[in-house]
CSV table of C-alpha atoms in Angstrom, one decimal:
chain,number,residue,atom,x,y,z
A,7,UNK,CA,137.4,164.0,92.6
A,8,UNK,CA,137.3,167.6,93.9
A,9,UNK,CA,134.7,167.8,96.6
A,10,UNK,CA,135.2,171.5,97.1
A,11,UNK,CA,133.3,172.0,93.8
A,12,UNK,CA,130.0,170.9,95.4
A,13,UNK,CA,129.4,174.2,97.2
A,14,UNK,CA,129.7,176.5,94.1
A,15,UNK,CA,127.7,174.0,92.0
A,16,UNK,CA,124.9,174.0,94.6
A,17,UNK,CA,125.0,177.8,94.8
A,18,UNK,CA,124.7,178.0,91.0
A,19,UNK,CA,121.8,175.5,90.9
A,20,UNK,CA,119.9,177.5,93.6
A,21,UNK,CA,120.7,180.8,91.9
A,22,UNK,CA,119.2,179.5,88.6
A,23,UNK,CA,116.1,178.3,90.5
A,24,UNK,CA,115.7,181.6,92.3
A,25,UNK,CA,115.9,183.4,88.9
A,26,UNK,CA,113.4,181.1,87.3
A,27,UNK,CA,111.1,180.9,90.5
A,28,UNK,CA,109.6,177.7,89.4
A,29,UNK,CA,109.4,176.1,92.8
A,30,UNK,CA,108.3,179.3,94.6
A,31,UNK,CA,105.8,180.4,92.0
A,32,UNK,CA,104.4,177.1,90.9
A,33,UNK,CA,105.2,174.0,93.0
A,34,UNK,CA,104.6,175.5,96.4
A,35,UNK,CA,101.2,177.2,95.6
A,36,UNK,CA,100.1,174.0,93.8
A,37,UNK,CA,101.1,171.9,96.8
A,38,UNK,CA,99.3,174.3,99.2
A,39,UNK,CA,96.2,174.1,97.1
A,40,UNK,CA,96.4,170.3,97.3
A,41,UNK,CA,96.4,170.5,101.1
A,42,UNK,CA,93.4,172.9,101.0
A,43,UNK,CA,91.4,170.7,98.5
A,44,UNK,CA,92.0,167.6,100.6
A,45,UNK,CA,90.7,169.4,103.7
A,46,UNK,CA,87.6,170.5,101.8
A,47,UNK,CA,87.1,166.9,100.5
A,48,UNK,CA,87.3,165.5,104.1
A,49,UNK,CA,84.8,168.1,105.4
A,50,UNK,CA,84.3,170.1,108.5
A,51,UNK,CA,85.1,167.3,110.9
A,52,UNK,CA,87.7,169.1,113.0
A,53,UNK,CA,88.9,166.1,115.1
A,54,UNK,CA,89.3,164.1,111.9
A,55,UNK,CA,91.2,166.9,110.2
A,56,UNK,CA,93.5,167.2,113.2
A,57,UNK,CA,94.2,163.5,113.0
A,58,UNK,CA,94.9,163.2,109.2
A,59,UNK,CA,96.7,166.6,108.9
A,60,UNK,CA,100.3,165.3,109.3
A,61,UNK,CA,99.6,162.4,106.9
A,62,UNK,CA,98.3,164.8,104.3
A,63,UNK,CA,101.3,167.1,104.7
A,64,UNK,CA,103.8,164.3,104.1
A,65,UNK,CA,101.7,162.8,101.2
A,66,UNK,CA,101.7,166.2,99.5
A,67,UNK,CA,105.4,166.7,100.2
A,68,UNK,CA,106.1,163.3,98.7
A,69,UNK,CA,104.0,163.8,95.6
A,70,UNK,CA,105.0,167.4,94.8
A,71,UNK,CA,108.6,166.8,95.9
A,72,UNK,CA,109.2,164.8,92.7
A,73,UNK,CA,108.4,168.0,90.7
A,74,UNK,CA,111.1,169.9,92.7
A,75,UNK,CA,113.7,167.4,91.5
A,76,UNK,CA,112.3,167.7,87.9
A,77,UNK,CA,112.4,171.5,87.9
A,78,UNK,CA,113.2,173.1,84.6
A,79,UNK,CA,116.4,174.7,85.7
A,80,UNK,CA,117.8,171.2,86.2
A,81,UNK,CA,116.0,168.9,83.8
A,82,UNK,CA,115.4,171.5,81.1
A,83,UNK,CA,119.1,172.3,80.6
A,84,UNK,CA,121.0,169.1,79.8
A,85,UNK,CA,123.7,171.3,78.2
A,86,UNK,CA,124.7,172.5,81.6
A,87,UNK,CA,125.4,168.9,82.6
A,88,UNK,CA,127.3,168.3,79.3
A,89,UNK,CA,129.4,171.4,79.8
A,90,UNK,CA,130.3,170.3,83.4
A,91,UNK,CA,131.2,166.9,82.1
A,92,UNK,CA,133.4,168.3,79.3
A,93,UNK,CA,135.1,170.6,81.9
A,94,UNK,CA,136.0,167.4,83.8
A,95,UNK,CA,133.7,167.8,86.8
A,96,UNK,CA,133.2,164.3,88.2
A,97,UNK,CA,129.6,162.9,87.7
A,98,UNK,CA,129.5,162.0,91.4
A,99,UNK,CA,130.2,165.7,92.3
A,100,UNK,CA,127.5,166.8,89.8
A,101,UNK,CA,125.0,164.3,91.3
A,102,UNK,CA,125.8,165.4,94.9
A,103,UNK,CA,125.3,169.1,93.9
A,104,UNK,CA,122.0,168.4,92.2
A,105,UNK,CA,120.7,166.3,95.1
A,106,UNK,CA,121.9,168.9,97.7
A,107,UNK,CA,120.2,171.8,95.8
A,108,UNK,CA,117.0,169.7,95.6
A,109,UNK,CA,117.2,168.9,99.3
A,110,UNK,CA,117.6,172.7,100.1
A,111,UNK,CA,114.5,173.5,98.0
A,112,UNK,CA,112.5,170.7,99.5
A,113,UNK,CA,113.3,172.0,102.9
A,114,UNK,CA,112.0,175.3,101.7
A,115,UNK,CA,108.8,173.6,100.4
A,116,UNK,CA,108.3,171.9,103.8
A,117,UNK,CA,108.9,175.1,105.7
A,118,UNK,CA,106.1,176.8,103.8
A,119,UNK,CA,103.7,173.8,103.9
A,120,UNK,CA,104.0,173.2,107.6
A,121,UNK,CA,102.3,176.5,108.6
A,122,UNK,CA,99.7,176.0,105.9
A,123,UNK,CA,99.0,172.5,107.4
A,124,UNK,CA,98.8,174.0,111.0
A,125,UNK,CA,96.3,176.6,109.8
A,126,UNK,CA,94.1,174.3,107.8
A,127,UNK,CA,94.3,171.0,109.9
A,128,UNK,CA,95.3,172.3,113.3
A,129,UNK,CA,97.4,169.2,114.2
A,130,UNK,CA,98.8,168.8,117.8
A,131,UNK,CA,102.1,170.6,118.0
A,132,UNK,CA,104.2,168.3,120.2
A,133,UNK,CA,107.7,166.7,119.7
A,134,UNK,CA,108.7,169.5,117.4
A,135,UNK,CA,112.5,168.8,117.6
A,136,UNK,CA,112.0,165.1,116.5
A,137,UNK,CA,109.6,166.3,113.7
A,138,UNK,CA,112.2,168.8,112.5
A,139,UNK,CA,114.8,166.0,112.3
A,140,UNK,CA,112.3,163.8,110.4
A,141,UNK,CA,111.6,166.7,108.0
A,142,UNK,CA,115.3,167.0,107.2
A,143,UNK,CA,115.6,163.2,106.7
A,144,UNK,CA,112.6,163.3,104.3
A,145,UNK,CA,114.1,166.2,102.4
A,146,UNK,CA,117.5,164.4,102.0
A,147,UNK,CA,116.0,161.1,100.9
A,148,UNK,CA,113.5,162.6,98.6
A,149,UNK,CA,116.0,165.0,97.1
A,150,UNK,CA,118.5,162.2,96.5
A,151,UNK,CA,116.0,159.7,95.1
A,152,UNK,CA,114.3,162.3,93.0
A,153,UNK,CA,117.7,163.3,91.5
A,154,UNK,CA,118.5,159.7,90.8
A,155,UNK,CA,115.1,159.1,89.2
A,156,UNK,CA,115.5,162.3,87.2
A,157,UNK,CA,118.8,161.0,85.9
A,158,UNK,CA,117.4,157.6,85.1
A,159,UNK,CA,114.5,159.1,83.1
A,160,UNK,CA,116.5,161.9,81.4
A,161,UNK,CA,115.4,162.6,77.8
A,162,UNK,CA,112.6,160.0,78.0
A,163,UNK,CA,109.0,160.3,76.9
A,164,UNK,CA,106.5,160.6,79.8
A,165,UNK,CA,109.3,161.6,82.2
A,166,UNK,CA,107.0,163.7,84.4
A,167,UNK,CA,104.9,160.6,85.3
A,168,UNK,CA,107.8,158.1,85.4
A,169,UNK,CA,109.7,160.0,88.1
A,170,UNK,CA,106.8,160.0,90.6
A,171,UNK,CA,106.1,156.4,89.7
A,172,UNK,CA,109.7,155.4,90.7
A,173,UNK,CA,110.1,157.8,93.6
A,174,UNK,CA,106.7,157.4,95.4
A,175,UNK,CA,106.9,153.7,96.3
A,176,UNK,CA,110.6,153.8,97.3
A,177,UNK,CA,110.2,156.7,99.6
A,178,UNK,CA,107.4,155.1,101.6
A,179,UNK,CA,109.7,154.4,104.6
A,180,UNK,CA,110.4,158.2,104.8
A,181,UNK,CA,106.7,159.2,104.9
A,182,UNK,CA,105.9,156.4,107.3
A,183,UNK,CA,108.7,157.6,109.6
A,184,UNK,CA,107.7,161.2,109.5
A,185,UNK,CA,104.0,160.4,110.2
A,186,UNK,CA,104.9,158.0,113.0
A,187,UNK,CA,107.3,160.5,114.7
A,188,UNK,CA,104.4,163.0,114.8
A,189,UNK,CA,101.9,160.3,116.1
A,190,UNK,CA,104.4,159.0,118.6
A,191,UNK,CA,104.9,162.5,120.0
A,192,UNK,CA,101.1,162.7,120.8
A,193,UNK,CA,101.3,159.4,122.7
A,194,UNK,CA,104.8,160.2,124.2
A,195,UNK,CA,106.4,157.3,122.3
A,196,UNK,CA,110.1,157.4,121.4
A,197,UNK,CA,110.8,158.8,117.9
A,198,UNK,CA,114.2,157.1,117.6
A,199,UNK,CA,113.2,153.8,115.9
A,200,UNK,CA,111.4,155.8,113.1
A,201,UNK,CA,114.2,158.3,112.8
A,202,UNK,CA,116.6,155.4,112.5
A,203,UNK,CA,114.5,153.9,109.7
A,204,UNK,CA,114.4,157.2,107.8
A,205,UNK,CA,118.2,157.6,108.3
A,206,UNK,CA,118.9,154.1,107.0
A,207,UNK,CA,116.6,154.7,104.0
A,208,UNK,CA,118.5,157.9,103.3
A,209,UNK,CA,121.9,156.2,103.5
A,210,UNK,CA,120.7,153.5,101.1
A,211,UNK,CA,119.4,156.0,98.6
A,212,UNK,CA,122.5,158.2,98.8
A,213,UNK,CA,124.8,155.2,98.3
A,214,UNK,CA,122.7,154.1,95.3
A,215,UNK,CA,122.9,157.6,93.8
A,216,UNK,CA,126.7,157.8,94.4
A,217,UNK,CA,127.3,154.4,92.8
A,218,UNK,CA,124.9,155.0,89.9
A,219,UNK,CA,126.2,158.6,89.0
A,220,UNK,CA,129.1,157.5,86.8
A,221,UNK,CA,127.4,154.6,84.9
A,222,UNK,CA,124.4,156.9,84.3
A,223,UNK,CA,126.5,159.7,82.8
A,224,UNK,CA,128.5,157.3,80.7
A,225,UNK,CA,127.9,158.0,77.1
A,226,UNK,CA,125.6,160.9,78.0
A,227,UNK,CA,127.8,163.5,76.3
B,20,UNK,CA,115.6,126.5,69.1
B,21,UNK,CA,113.3,124.5,66.8
B,22,UNK,CA,109.6,125.1,66.8
B,23,UNK,CA,108.9,121.6,68.2
B,24,UNK,CA,111.4,122.1,71.1
B,25,UNK,CA,109.8,125.5,71.8
B,26,UNK,CA,106.4,123.9,72.0
B,27,UNK,CA,107.7,121.1,74.1
B,28,UNK,CA,108.9,123.6,76.9
B,29,UNK,CA,105.5,125.3,76.9
B,30,UNK,CA,103.7,121.9,76.9
B,31,UNK,CA,105.8,120.6,79.8
B,32,UNK,CA,105.0,123.8,81.8
B,33,UNK,CA,101.2,123.5,81.0
B,34,UNK,CA,101.1,119.8,82.0
B,35,UNK,CA,103.0,120.4,85.2
B,36,UNK,CA,100.6,123.3,86.1
B,37,UNK,CA,97.5,121.2,85.4
B,38,UNK,CA,98.9,118.3,87.5
B,39,UNK,CA,99.9,120.6,90.4
B,40,UNK,CA,96.4,122.2,90.2
B,41,UNK,CA,94.7,118.9,90.5
B,42,UNK,CA,97.0,118.0,93.5
B,43,UNK,CA,96.1,121.3,95.2
B,44,UNK,CA,92.4,120.8,94.5
B,45,UNK,CA,92.0,117.0,95.2
B,46,UNK,CA,95.1,115.6,97.0
B,47,UNK,CA,95.9,118.2,99.6
B,48,UNK,CA,94.0,117.9,103.0
B,49,UNK,CA,91.3,120.3,103.7
B,50,UNK,CA,92.1,123.0,106.3
B,51,UNK,CA,90.3,122.5,109.6
B,52,UNK,CA,89.4,126.2,110.0
B,53,UNK,CA,89.3,127.8,106.6
B,54,UNK,CA,88.0,124.7,104.6
B,55,UNK,CA,88.6,124.8,100.8
B,56,UNK,CA,89.4,128.5,100.9
B,57,UNK,CA,92.8,127.6,102.1
B,58,UNK,CA,93.6,125.9,98.8
B,59,UNK,CA,94.2,129.4,97.4
B,60,UNK,CA,97.6,129.0,99.1
B,61,UNK,CA,98.7,126.6,96.3
B,62,UNK,CA,98.5,129.6,93.9
B,63,UNK,CA,99.3,132.5,96.2
B,64,UNK,CA,102.5,131.2,97.8
B,65,UNK,CA,104.1,129.9,94.5
B,66,UNK,CA,103.2,133.2,92.8
B,67,UNK,CA,105.0,135.2,95.6
B,68,UNK,CA,108.0,132.9,95.4
B,69,UNK,CA,108.1,133.4,91.6
B,70,UNK,CA,108.0,137.1,92.1
B,71,UNK,CA,111.0,136.9,94.4
B,72,UNK,CA,112.8,134.6,91.9
B,73,UNK,CA,112.0,136.8,88.9
B,74,UNK,CA,113.4,139.9,90.5
B,75,UNK,CA,116.4,138.1,91.8
B,76,UNK,CA,117.2,136.9,88.2
B,77,UNK,CA,116.8,140.5,87.1
B,78,UNK,CA,119.2,141.6,89.7
B,79,UNK,CA,121.8,139.1,88.6
B,80,UNK,CA,121.2,139.8,84.9
B,81,UNK,CA,121.5,143.6,85.6
B,82,UNK,CA,124.8,143.2,87.4
B,83,UNK,CA,126.0,140.9,84.6
B,84,UNK,CA,125.0,143.5,81.9
B,85,UNK,CA,126.9,146.3,83.7
B,86,UNK,CA,130.0,144.1,83.8
B,87,UNK,CA,129.9,142.5,80.3
B,88,UNK,CA,127.6,144.8,78.2
B,89,UNK,CA,126.2,141.7,76.5
B,90,UNK,CA,122.7,142.1,75.1
B,91,UNK,CA,121.5,138.7,76.3
B,92,UNK,CA,121.7,139.9,80.0
B,93,UNK,CA,119.5,142.8,79.2
B,94,UNK,CA,117.1,140.6,77.4
B,95,UNK,CA,117.0,138.2,80.4
B,96,UNK,CA,116.5,141.1,82.9
B,97,UNK,CA,113.5,142.6,81.1
B,98,UNK,CA,111.9,139.2,80.4
B,99,UNK,CA,112.2,138.2,84.0
B,100,UNK,CA,110.7,141.5,85.2
B,101,UNK,CA,107.7,141.1,82.8
B,102,UNK,CA,107.0,137.6,84.1
B,103,UNK,CA,107.7,138.8,87.7
B,104,UNK,CA,105.2,141.6,87.4
B,105,UNK,CA,102.6,139.1,86.3
B,106,UNK,CA,103.2,136.9,89.3
B,107,UNK,CA,103.3,139.8,91.7
B,108,UNK,CA,99.9,140.9,90.3
B,109,UNK,CA,98.7,137.3,90.8
B,110,UNK,CA,100.0,137.3,94.4
B,111,UNK,CA,98.1,140.5,95.1
B,112,UNK,CA,94.9,139.3,93.5
B,113,UNK,CA,94.8,135.9,95.2
B,114,UNK,CA,95.8,137.5,98.5
B,115,UNK,CA,92.9,140.0,98.2
B,116,UNK,CA,90.5,137.1,97.3
B,117,UNK,CA,91.7,135.2,100.3
B,118,UNK,CA,91.6,138.2,102.6
B,119,UNK,CA,88.0,139.1,102.0
B,120,UNK,CA,86.4,136.0,103.6
B,121,UNK,CA,89.2,135.5,106.2
B,122,UNK,CA,89.9,139.1,107.3
B,123,UNK,CA,86.6,140.7,106.2
B,124,UNK,CA,88.3,143.2,103.8
B,125,UNK,CA,89.8,143.1,100.3
B,126,UNK,CA,92.6,145.3,101.4
B,127,UNK,CA,94.0,146.5,104.7
B,128,UNK,CA,96.9,148.4,106.2
B,129,UNK,CA,99.2,145.4,106.5
B,130,UNK,CA,103.0,145.8,105.9
B,131,UNK,CA,103.1,142.6,103.7
B,132,UNK,CA,100.3,143.9,101.5
B,133,UNK,CA,101.6,147.4,101.2
B,134,UNK,CA,105.2,146.4,100.5
B,135,UNK,CA,104.1,143.9,97.9
B,136,UNK,CA,102.0,146.6,96.2
B,137,UNK,CA,104.9,148.9,96.2
B,138,UNK,CA,107.1,146.2,94.7
B,139,UNK,CA,104.6,145.8,91.9
B,140,UNK,CA,104.5,149.6,91.3
B,141,UNK,CA,108.3,150.0,91.2
B,142,UNK,CA,108.7,147.2,88.6
B,143,UNK,CA,105.9,148.7,86.6
B,144,UNK,CA,108.1,151.8,86.7
B,145,UNK,CA,111.0,149.7,85.4
B,146,UNK,CA,108.9,148.6,82.4
B,147,UNK,CA,107.7,152.2,81.9
B,148,UNK,CA,111.3,153.4,81.9
B,149,UNK,CA,112.3,150.9,79.3
B,150,UNK,CA,109.4,152.0,77.0
B,151,UNK,CA,110.5,155.6,77.3
B,152,UNK,CA,114.0,155.1,76.1
B,153,UNK,CA,114.7,154.6,72.4
B,154,UNK,CA,118.5,154.0,72.4
B,155,UNK,CA,119.1,150.3,73.3
B,156,UNK,CA,122.4,150.9,75.1
B,157,UNK,CA,121.0,153.8,77.3
B,158,UNK,CA,117.9,151.7,77.9
B,159,UNK,CA,119.9,148.7,79.0
B,160,UNK,CA,122.2,150.8,81.3
B,161,UNK,CA,119.5,152.7,83.0
B,162,UNK,CA,117.2,149.7,83.5
B,163,UNK,CA,120.2,147.7,84.9
B,164,UNK,CA,120.7,150.4,87.5
B,165,UNK,CA,117.0,150.5,88.4
B,166,UNK,CA,116.9,146.7,88.4
B,167,UNK,CA,119.6,146.6,91.1
B,168,UNK,CA,118.1,149.4,93.2
B,169,UNK,CA,114.6,148.0,93.1
B,170,UNK,CA,115.7,144.6,94.4
B,171,UNK,CA,116.3,146.3,97.9
B,172,UNK,CA,112.6,145.9,98.4
B,173,UNK,CA,112.6,142.1,98.3
B,174,UNK,CA,114.2,141.5,101.7
B,175,UNK,CA,111.8,144.2,103.1
B,176,UNK,CA,108.8,142.4,101.6
B,177,UNK,CA,109.9,139.0,103.0
B,178,UNK,CA,110.8,140.3,106.4
B,179,UNK,CA,107.8,142.7,106.8
B,180,UNK,CA,105.7,140.0,108.5
B,181,UNK,CA,108.5,139.4,111.0
B,182,UNK,CA,109.4,143.0,111.7
B,183,UNK,CA,105.8,144.3,111.9
B,184,UNK,CA,103.4,141.6,113.3
B,185,UNK,CA,99.9,142.5,111.9
B,186,UNK,CA,97.3,140.4,110.0
B,187,UNK,CA,99.4,138.5,107.5
B,188,UNK,CA,100.9,135.3,109.0
B,189,UNK,CA,104.7,135.0,109.4
B,190,UNK,CA,106.7,132.7,107.0
B,191,UNK,CA,105.8,129.0,107.4
B,192,UNK,CA,108.3,127.5,104.9
B,193,UNK,CA,111.2,130.0,104.3
B,194,UNK,CA,112.2,130.4,107.9
B,195,UNK,CA,114.8,129.0,110.3
B,196,UNK,CA,113.8,125.5,111.6
B,197,UNK,CA,111.2,123.1,110.4
B,198,UNK,CA,108.2,124.3,108.2
B,199,UNK,CA,105.1,124.7,110.5
B,200,UNK,CA,102.7,123.0,108.1
B,201,UNK,CA,101.0,119.7,107.7
B,202,UNK,CA,103.3,117.4,105.6
B,203,UNK,CA,100.5,116.7,103.1
B,204,UNK,CA,99.9,120.4,102.5
B,205,UNK,CA,103.6,121.0,102.4
B,206,UNK,CA,104.2,118.3,99.7
B,207,UNK,CA,101.4,119.7,97.5
B,208,UNK,CA,102.7,123.3,98.0
B,209,UNK,CA,106.2,122.2,97.0
B,210,UNK,CA,104.8,120.5,93.9
B,211,UNK,CA,103.0,123.7,93.0
B,212,UNK,CA,106.2,125.7,93.5
B,213,UNK,CA,108.0,123.4,91.1
B,214,UNK,CA,105.2,123.6,88.5
B,215,UNK,CA,105.2,127.4,88.8
B,216,UNK,CA,108.9,127.5,88.5
B,217,UNK,CA,108.9,125.4,85.3
B,218,UNK,CA,106.2,127.8,84.0
B,219,UNK,CA,108.4,130.8,84.8
B,220,UNK,CA,111.3,129.2,83.0
B,221,UNK,CA,109.2,128.5,79.9
B,222,UNK,CA,107.7,132.0,79.9
B,223,UNK,CA,111.0,133.7,80.4
B,224,UNK,CA,112.6,131.6,77.7
B,225,UNK,CA,109.8,132.5,75.3
B,226,UNK,CA,110.0,136.2,76.3
B,227,UNK,CA,113.8,136.2,75.7
B,228,UNK,CA,113.2,134.9,72.1
B,229,UNK,CA,110.7,137.8,71.6
B,230,UNK,CA,113.2,140.3,73.0
B,231,UNK,CA,115.8,139.0,70.5
B,232,UNK,CA,113.3,139.3,67.6
B,233,UNK,CA,112.5,142.9,68.7
B,234,UNK,CA,116.2,143.7,68.9
B,235,UNK,CA,116.7,142.3,65.4
B,236,UNK,CA,113.8,144.5,64.1
B,237,UNK,CA,115.3,147.5,65.8
B,238,UNK,CA,118.7,146.8,64.3
B,239,UNK,CA,117.1,146.3,60.8
B,240,UNK,CA,115.2,149.6,61.1
B,241,UNK,CA,118.3,151.5,62.3
B,242,UNK,CA,120.5,150.1,59.5
B,243,UNK,CA,117.8,150.1,56.8
B,244,UNK,CA,119.1,151.7,53.6
B,245,UNK,CA,115.8,151.5,51.8
B,246,UNK,CA,114.8,154.8,50.2
B,247,UNK,CA,113.1,157.5,52.4
B,248,UNK,CA,109.9,159.3,51.4
B,249,UNK,CA,111.9,162.5,50.8
B,250,UNK,CA,114.2,160.7,48.4
B,251,UNK,CA,111.5,160.8,45.7
B,252,UNK,CA,112.0,164.5,45.4
B,253,UNK,CA,115.3,165.6,43.9
B,254,UNK,CA,116.7,169.0,44.7
B,255,UNK,CA,116.9,171.4,41.7
B,256,UNK,CA,120.4,171.8,40.2
B,257,UNK,CA,122.2,175.1,40.2
B,258,UNK,CA,121.4,175.5,36.5
B,259,UNK,CA,117.7,174.9,36.9
B,260,UNK,CA,117.5,177.5,39.6
B,261,UNK,CA,119.2,180.0,37.4
B,262,UNK,CA,116.8,179.3,34.5
B,263,UNK,CA,113.8,180.1,36.7
């Protein structure tokens, strides 16, 4: 297993995505409009908007994050995966590269949606360092689980609804941790128990992905 | 299995359910605070137990399939999930019916409720995944992997009432030490657990038979050498084409 292959594979995945522009041109604007529509539905109750803002942000990240892992440059090109397998690239390395590129893109999505949330919902901006760590943990977990779910549902009917159905319930600890870190910052509570929960969830998901990579690709080519 | 034996298993399950139901309704003592409402426990708790058991059986069958690649393990895994999803839905429904008069709401932010609902959704995803894959081998492999991953939730669901103390009461039977329950209630509860487990076994057995029949139909369709619609049209020969 040649781990040095991960970096060029991630770079290739990201280059393909930047050329296609699916996440930037479609997913991010759609997610931002979701945040806006939710705020309109809640109404002009500023204290309420301030309170629900962080929860809305992470709900939108979770729901739209699945689409990042299902982007066309990954799921629409099974031949790329087949070529890599025929070239002898270990399925585990391929999975790590796909999960890492999804994580990078999810971090980009979060980086754009945070200012949008601040503008629309005006949440209290405290404990930013802990929230940044929580954001990274959410991106890692969501990227890894989304990639695993995308592999599980590869070439299936109704894939676009199956992936969120599998991903959404299993990533609840991540959303819970991210929201509680923000809420804890308001009341000066320690973020560590929640960050630990998110980190444990990430470790479990990544381990599951690493263990499942080979059996999932068995017979795929 | 002969038809009479098949009916016998279902009959035994039905009779045990009826007897356990009567025991819950008539023999068990009435709760001092909740009155007859508490009798919902004799359906709610066995359903939750059966949900745990079903998904544990799926875990074992999934691991066994990945090791042996024998179809019977895949048939057992999917059968157990289907029955487990039914019992999880029954747990959620009876819990909600019980929650309204006791807590004042059908649904609330309670870790046990939420984690059970998520458990239900993930196993619905398992069934959805199976429906989306045509190739039996790919279907068995992917659902075995999901069957293993999804089981991670079971300890979380069970321990949620210990880790986060909210509305739902902590375990009274499956916990270290003596069960904290009236012996009369505990006896009837255990009787119901046995009756529900017999029902689970009967349902899974029947579902496995259906899965085998479905697999046989799939095999017959894949290896069917009966003529296709297009076979009725014969391609023109080289000479016929030249004549035109």
